[in-house]
mmCIF file of C-alpha atoms and ligand atoms in Angstrom:
data_model
loop_
_atom_site.group_PDB
_atom_site.id
_atom_site.type_symbol
_atom_site.label_atom_id
_atom_site.label_comp_id
_atom_site.label_asym_id
_atom_site.label_seq_id
_atom_site.Cartn_x
_atom_site.Cartn_y
_atom_site.Cartn_z
ATOM 1 C CA MET A 837 26.570 14.166 6.940
ATOM 2 C CA THR A 838 25.004 10.815 7.770
ATOM 3 C CA PRO A 839 21.310 10.819 6.869
ATOM 4 C CA ALA A 840 18.893 10.324 9.771
ATOM 5 C CA PRO A 841 17.479 6.790 10.159
ATOM 6 C CA SER A 842 14.150 8.186 8.961
ATOM 7 C CA ALA A 843 15.754 9.003 5.613
ATOM 8 C CA PHE A 844 16.839 5.371 5.140
ATOM 9 C CA ARG A 845 13.398 4.121 6.133
ATOM 10 C CA ASP A 846 11.694 6.487 3.700
ATOM 11 C CA GLU A 847 14.148 5.706 0.905
ATOM 12 C CA ALA A 848 13.481 2.000 1.376
ATOM 13 C CA MET A 849 9.744 2.636 1.117
ATOM 14 C CA ILE A 850 10.131 4.763 -2.000
ATOM 15 C CA ALA A 851 12.353 2.145 -3.667
ATOM 16 C CA LEU A 852 9.890 -0.602 -2.843
ATOM 17 C CA LEU A 853 6.876 1.238 -4.270
ATOM 18 C CA THR A 854 8.761 2.513 -7.310
ATOM 19 C CA ALA A 855 9.636 -1.079 -8.173
ATOM 20 C CA ALA A 856 6.092 -2.292 -7.500
ATOM 21 C CA ARG A 857 4.108 0.327 -9.471
ATOM 22 C CA VAL A 858 0.855 -1.505 -8.631
ATOM 23 C CA VAL A 859 -0.069 -2.688 -5.132
ATOM 24 C CA PRO A 860 -3.179 -4.803 -4.623
ATOM 25 C CA VAL A 861 -5.186 -3.882 -1.528
ATOM 26 C CA ILE A 862 -6.132 -7.311 -0.229
ATOM 27 C CA THR A 863 -8.867 -8.219 2.233
ATOM 28 C CA ILE A 864 -8.774 -11.888 3.177
ATOM 29 C CA GLU A 865 -11.785 -13.480 4.850
ATOM 30 C CA ARG A 866 -10.469 -17.068 5.081
ATOM 31 C CA VAL A 867 -6.880 -17.875 5.981
ATOM 32 C CA GLU A 868 -6.849 -20.762 3.513
ATOM 33 C CA ASP A 869 -7.285 -18.315 0.609
ATOM 34 C CA ALA A 870 -4.139 -16.371 1.489
ATOM 35 C CA VAL A 871 -1.432 -18.528 -0.084
ATOM 36 C CA PRO A 872 -3.241 -19.387 -3.350
ATOM 37 C CA LEU A 873 -4.219 -15.731 -3.765
ATOM 38 C CA ALA A 874 -0.648 -14.533 -3.229
ATOM 39 C CA ARG A 875 0.654 -17.184 -5.642
ATOM 40 C CA ALA A 876 -1.926 -16.101 -8.243
ATOM 41 C CA LEU A 877 -0.811 -12.466 -7.984
ATOM 42 C CA VAL A 878 2.895 -13.363 -8.072
ATOM 43 C CA ALA A 879 2.252 -15.528 -11.158
ATOM 44 C CA GLY A 880 0.840 -12.420 -12.842
ATOM 45 C CA GLY A 881 3.932 -10.382 -11.937
ATOM 46 C CA VAL A 882 2.487 -8.560 -8.914
ATOM 47 C CA ARG A 883 4.772 -9.230 -5.941
ATOM 48 C CA THR A 884 4.201 -6.326 -3.580
ATOM 49 C CA LEU A 885 1.029 -6.975 -1.601
ATOM 50 C CA GLU A 886 -0.931 -4.959 0.951
ATOM 51 C CA ILE A 887 -2.797 -7.232 3.362
ATOM 52 C CA THR A 888 -5.357 -5.102 5.186
ATOM 53 C CA LEU A 889 -6.076 -5.526 8.889
ATOM 54 C CA ARG A 890 -9.803 -5.552 8.214
ATOM 55 C CA THR A 891 -10.686 -9.135 9.014
ATOM 56 C CA ALA A 892 -10.059 -11.626 11.786
ATOM 57 C CA ALA A 893 -8.039 -13.696 9.301
ATOM 58 C CA ALA A 894 -5.682 -10.878 8.293
ATOM 59 C CA VAL A 895 -2.722 -11.540 10.594
ATOM 60 C CA ALA A 896 -2.686 -15.301 10.040
ATOM 61 C CA ALA A 897 -3.110 -14.715 6.302
ATOM 62 C CA ALA A 898 -0.104 -12.393 6.188
ATOM 63 C CA GLU A 899 1.969 -14.851 8.225
ATOM 64 C CA ALA A 900 1.039 -17.692 5.874
ATOM 65 C CA ILE A 901 2.038 -15.697 2.795
ATOM 66 C CA ILE A 902 5.340 -14.625 4.352
ATOM 67 C CA ALA A 903 6.123 -18.244 5.284
ATOM 68 C CA GLN A 904 4.990 -19.920 2.074
ATOM 69 C CA VAL A 905 5.302 -17.398 -0.774
ATOM 70 C CA PRO A 906 8.865 -16.088 -0.574
ATOM 71 C CA GLU A 907 8.518 -14.134 -3.851
ATOM 72 C CA ALA A 908 5.844 -11.929 -2.285
ATOM 73 C CA ILE A 909 6.799 -8.657 -0.579
ATOM 74 C CA VAL A 910 4.191 -8.377 2.139
ATOM 75 C CA GLY A 911 3.028 -5.109 3.656
ATOM 76 C CA ILE A 912 0.268 -4.540 6.180
ATOM 77 C CA GLY A 913 -2.468 -2.040 5.416
ATOM 78 C CA THR A 914 -5.284 -0.429 7.383
ATOM 79 C CA VAL A 915 -2.774 0.247 10.170
ATOM 80 C CA LEU A 916 -4.777 2.514 12.486
ATOM 81 C CA THR A 917 -2.852 2.489 15.771
ATOM 82 C CA PRO A 918 0.700 2.123 17.102
ATOM 83 C CA MET A 919 -0.335 -1.374 18.186
ATOM 84 C CA ASP A 920 -1.269 -2.295 14.598
ATOM 85 C CA LEU A 921 2.134 -1.021 13.502
ATOM 86 C CA ALA A 922 3.904 -3.112 16.140
ATOM 87 C CA ARG A 923 1.892 -6.133 15.013
ATOM 88 C CA ALA A 924 2.910 -5.562 11.386
ATOM 89 C CA LYS A 925 6.568 -5.431 12.388
ATOM 90 C CA ALA A 926 6.306 -8.486 14.656
ATOM 91 C CA LEU A 927 4.733 -10.674 11.998
ATOM 92 C CA GLY A 928 7.551 -9.887 9.585
ATOM 93 C CA ALA A 929 5.920 -7.431 7.187
ATOM 94 C CA LYS A 930 8.296 -5.463 4.966
ATOM 95 C CA PHE A 931 6.252 -2.256 5.210
ATOM 96 C CA ALA A 932 3.017 -0.792 6.509
ATOM 97 C CA LEU A 933 0.409 1.669 5.257
ATOM 98 C CA SER A 934 -2.367 3.636 6.868
ATOM 99 C CA PRO A 935 -5.438 5.335 5.452
ATOM 100 C CA GLY A 936 -4.654 8.262 7.773
ATOM 101 C CA ALA A 937 -2.032 10.171 9.712
ATOM 102 C CA THR A 938 -2.916 10.552 13.402
ATOM 103 C CA PRO A 939 -0.237 12.093 15.657
ATOM 104 C CA ASP A 940 0.106 8.872 17.712
ATOM 105 C CA LEU A 941 0.597 6.707 14.684
ATOM 106 C CA LEU A 942 3.016 9.126 12.997
ATOM 107 C CA ASP A 943 5.109 9.340 16.184
ATOM 108 C CA ALA A 944 5.262 5.556 16.519
ATOM 109 C CA ALA A 945 6.172 5.120 12.848
ATOM 110 C CA ALA A 946 8.819 7.862 13.050
ATOM 111 C CA GLU A 947 10.434 6.173 16.064
ATOM 112 C CA GLY A 948 10.428 2.746 14.407
ATOM 113 C CA ASP A 949 12.332 1.404 11.449
ATOM 114 C CA LEU A 950 9.540 -0.282 9.495
ATOM 115 C CA PRO A 951 9.023 1.490 6.146
ATOM 116 C CA PHE A 952 5.692 3.272 6.509
ATOM 117 C CA VAL A 953 3.273 5.157 4.272
ATOM 118 C CA PRO A 954 0.891 7.502 6.082
ATOM 119 C CA GLY A 955 -2.429 8.333 4.430
ATOM 120 C CA ILE A 956 -3.259 11.930 3.630
ATOM 121 C CA ALA A 957 -6.080 13.759 1.868
ATOM 122 C CA THR A 958 -5.312 17.333 2.950
ATOM 123 C CA ALA A 959 -2.349 19.718 3.128
ATOM 124 C CA SER A 960 -2.430 19.718 6.947
ATOM 125 C CA GLU A 961 -2.251 15.923 7.155
ATOM 126 C CA LEU A 962 0.630 15.948 4.702
ATOM 127 C CA MET A 963 2.404 18.617 6.773
ATOM 128 C CA ALA A 964 1.997 16.572 9.965
ATOM 129 C CA ALA A 965 3.646 13.610 8.243
ATOM 130 C CA LEU A 966 6.296 15.753 6.573
ATOM 131 C CA ALA A 967 7.262 17.249 9.950
ATOM 132 C CA ARG A 968 8.089 13.720 11.143
ATOM 133 C CA GLY A 969 10.275 12.954 8.165
ATOM 134 C CA PHE A 970 7.883 11.146 5.824
ATOM 135 C CA SER A 971 8.007 12.028 2.147
ATOM 136 C CA ILE A 972 5.923 9.239 0.606
ATOM 137 C CA TYR A 973 2.191 9.312 1.237
ATOM 138 C CA LYS A 974 -0.857 7.328 0.412
ATOM 139 C CA PHE A 975 -3.327 9.766 -1.159
ATOM 140 C CA PHE A 976 -6.608 8.368 0.144
ATOM 141 C CA PRO A 977 -9.368 8.206 -0.922
ATOM 142 C CA ALA A 978 -7.759 9.317 -4.154
ATOM 143 C CA GLN A 979 -10.637 9.509 -6.589
ATOM 144 C CA GLN A 980 -13.195 10.641 -4.019
ATOM 145 C CA ALA A 981 -10.903 13.305 -2.509
ATOM 146 C CA GLY A 982 -10.593 15.203 -5.775
ATOM 147 C CA GLY A 983 -8.768 12.853 -8.099
ATOM 148 C CA ILE A 984 -5.794 13.870 -10.209
ATOM 149 C CA PRO A 985 -6.585 17.630 -10.078
ATOM 150 C CA ALA A 986 -6.409 17.515 -6.256
ATOM 151 C CA LEU A 987 -3.124 15.627 -6.345
ATOM 152 C CA ARG A 988 -1.662 18.141 -8.811
ATOM 153 C CA ALA A 989 -2.729 20.978 -6.525
ATOM 154 C CA LEU A 990 -0.975 19.322 -3.554
ATOM 155 C CA GLY A 991 2.141 19.054 -5.703
ATOM 156 C CA GLY A 992 2.372 22.864 -5.807
ATOM 157 C CA PRO A 993 3.343 23.573 -2.183
ATOM 158 C CA PHE A 994 4.873 20.113 -1.706
ATOM 159 C CA PRO A 995 7.103 19.445 -4.732
ATOM 160 C CA GLN A 996 9.147 16.925 -2.710
ATOM 161 C CA ALA A 997 6.120 14.739 -1.912
ATOM 162 C CA ARG A 998 5.698 11.357 -3.577
ATOM 163 C CA PHE A 999 2.381 9.524 -3.624
ATOM 164 C CA CYS A 1000 0.759 6.131 -3.805
ATOM 165 C CA PRO A 1001 -2.898 6.997 -4.470
ATOM 166 C CA THR A 1002 -5.579 4.463 -3.558
ATOM 167 C CA GLY A 1003 -9.351 4.572 -3.511
ATOM 168 C CA GLY A 1004 -11.373 4.409 -6.690
ATOM 169 C CA ILE A 1005 -8.430 3.339 -8.845
ATOM 170 C CA GLY A 1006 -8.902 0.475 -11.276
ATOM 171 C CA GLU A 1007 -7.892 -0.887 -14.636
ATOM 172 C CA ALA A 1008 -9.525 2.054 -16.426
ATOM 173 C CA ASN A 1009 -7.601 4.865 -14.700
ATOM 174 C CA ALA A 1010 -4.442 3.337 -13.154
ATOM 175 C CA ALA A 1011 -2.222 4.361 -16.087
ATOM 176 C CA GLU A 1012 -3.502 7.938 -15.918
ATOM 177 C CA TRP A 1013 -2.538 8.188 -12.239
ATOM 178 C CA LEU A 1014 0.840 6.548 -12.846
ATOM 179 C CA ALA A 1015 1.611 9.141 -15.520
ATOM 180 C CA GLU A 1016 1.607 11.881 -12.849
ATOM 181 C CA PRO A 1017 5.219 12.851 -12.035
ATOM 182 C CA ASN A 1018 4.697 12.644 -8.257
ATOM 183 C CA VAL A 1019 2.955 9.245 -8.347
ATOM 184 C CA ILE A 1020 5.327 6.313 -7.884
ATOM 185 C CA ALA A 1021 2.718 3.563 -7.462
ATOM 186 C CA VAL A 1022 -1.028 3.055 -7.248
ATOM 187 C CA GLY A 1023 -3.016 0.754 -4.997
ATOM 188 C CA GLY A 1024 -6.436 -0.765 -5.213
ATOM 189 C CA SER A 1025 -8.700 -3.684 -4.633
ATOM 190 C CA TRP A 1026 -9.498 -4.210 -8.306
ATOM 191 C CA LEU A 1027 -6.819 -6.911 -8.620
ATOM 192 C CA CYS A 1028 -8.447 -9.187 -6.085
ATOM 193 C CA PRO A 1029 -12.249 -8.867 -6.113
ATOM 194 C CA THR A 1030 -13.924 -10.401 -3.058
ATOM 195 C CA ALA A 1031 -16.203 -12.583 -5.201
ATOM 196 C CA ASP A 1032 -13.216 -14.055 -7.048
ATOM 197 C CA ILE A 1033 -11.345 -14.776 -3.829
ATOM 198 C CA ARG A 1034 -14.441 -16.481 -2.409
ATOM 199 C CA ALA A 1035 -14.826 -18.553 -5.582
ATOM 200 C CA GLY A 1036 -11.121 -19.390 -5.819
ATOM 201 C CA ASN A 1037 -10.828 -17.868 -9.301
ATOM 202 C CA TRP A 1038 -7.032 -17.820 -9.104
ATOM 203 C CA ASP A 1039 -6.438 -17.906 -12.870
ATOM 204 C CA LYS A 1040 -8.677 -14.879 -13.300
ATOM 205 C CA ILE A 1041 -6.723 -13.025 -10.608
ATOM 206 C CA THR A 1042 -3.442 -13.920 -12.330
ATOM 207 C CA GLY A 1043 -4.932 -12.451 -15.506
ATOM 208 C CA LEU A 1044 -5.940 -9.231 -13.718
ATOM 209 C CA ALA A 1045 -2.423 -8.939 -12.287
ATOM 210 C CA ARG A 1046 -0.805 -9.541 -15.659
ATOM 211 C CA ARG A 1047 -2.992 -6.880 -17.304
ATOM 212 C CA ALA A 1048 -2.182 -4.399 -14.540
ATOM 213 C CA MET A 1049 1.542 -4.930 -15.011
ATOM 214 C CA GLN A 1050 1.240 -4.142 -18.703
HETATM 215 C C1 3PG B 224 -7.767 1.197 0.378
HETATM 216 O O1 3PG B 224 -7.993 0.727 1.445
HETATM 217 O O2 3PG B 224 -6.648 1.538 0.009
HETATM 218 C C2 3PG B 224 -8.924 1.411 -0.488
HETATM 219 O O3 3PG B 224 -10.084 0.985 0.145
HETATM 220 C C3 3PG B 224 -8.826 0.739 -1.789
HETATM 221 O O4 3PG B 224 -9.807 1.360 -2.512
HETATM 222 P P1 3PG B 224 -10.565 0.626 -3.689
HETATM 223 O O5 3PG B 224 -11.325 -0.495 -3.051
HETATM 224 O O6 3PG B 224 -11.452 1.690 -4.256
HETATM 225 O O7 3PG B 224 -9.526 0.127 -4.648
#
């Protein structure tokens, strides 16, 4: 039997995150910071990047990285609506993530072919995404929503689910999360602190990336 297109899309997403292991959640305030920041992360071995749609500069920043940093694998985060998803696809992102899982967004993602990670914090949200063929989820906000014990509990009824937890994850606890059998990657903003982006501390960010990859 030929797998449904959704299976290919989900497999692509799982392969991408499994290879990445660590995904920086990036908020860019000034477009001109985008390319040096991406180069700093890539230099530290972190190639898979989540550019969040949280600032006016986000779309142009993602476009600049895609055009000028070919080693980077650019995804769009903070996708809240079908329109955000369409924008992510149009600008050439390789994948998209959302903090949540609204019916509209899940339907649009299920109809499209862009690898997509819906955000879930409860069994019902997970079930809504599962019903539309998604098997990889962002567990958000991971630490605040119950941490590793909550994720383990979700693993009981949903043994097939794979997770990329984000929210409250940093250098101190990333390895602990990654040791969970149903966690294929972790995300977080600790790799690109706002103050360091503002100050252009690119070497420091390369160092943070390198440490995370170890
Ligand atoms: C996200 O958007 O995924 C989270 O805000 C990242 O959370 P953190 O800032 O606690 O890493």
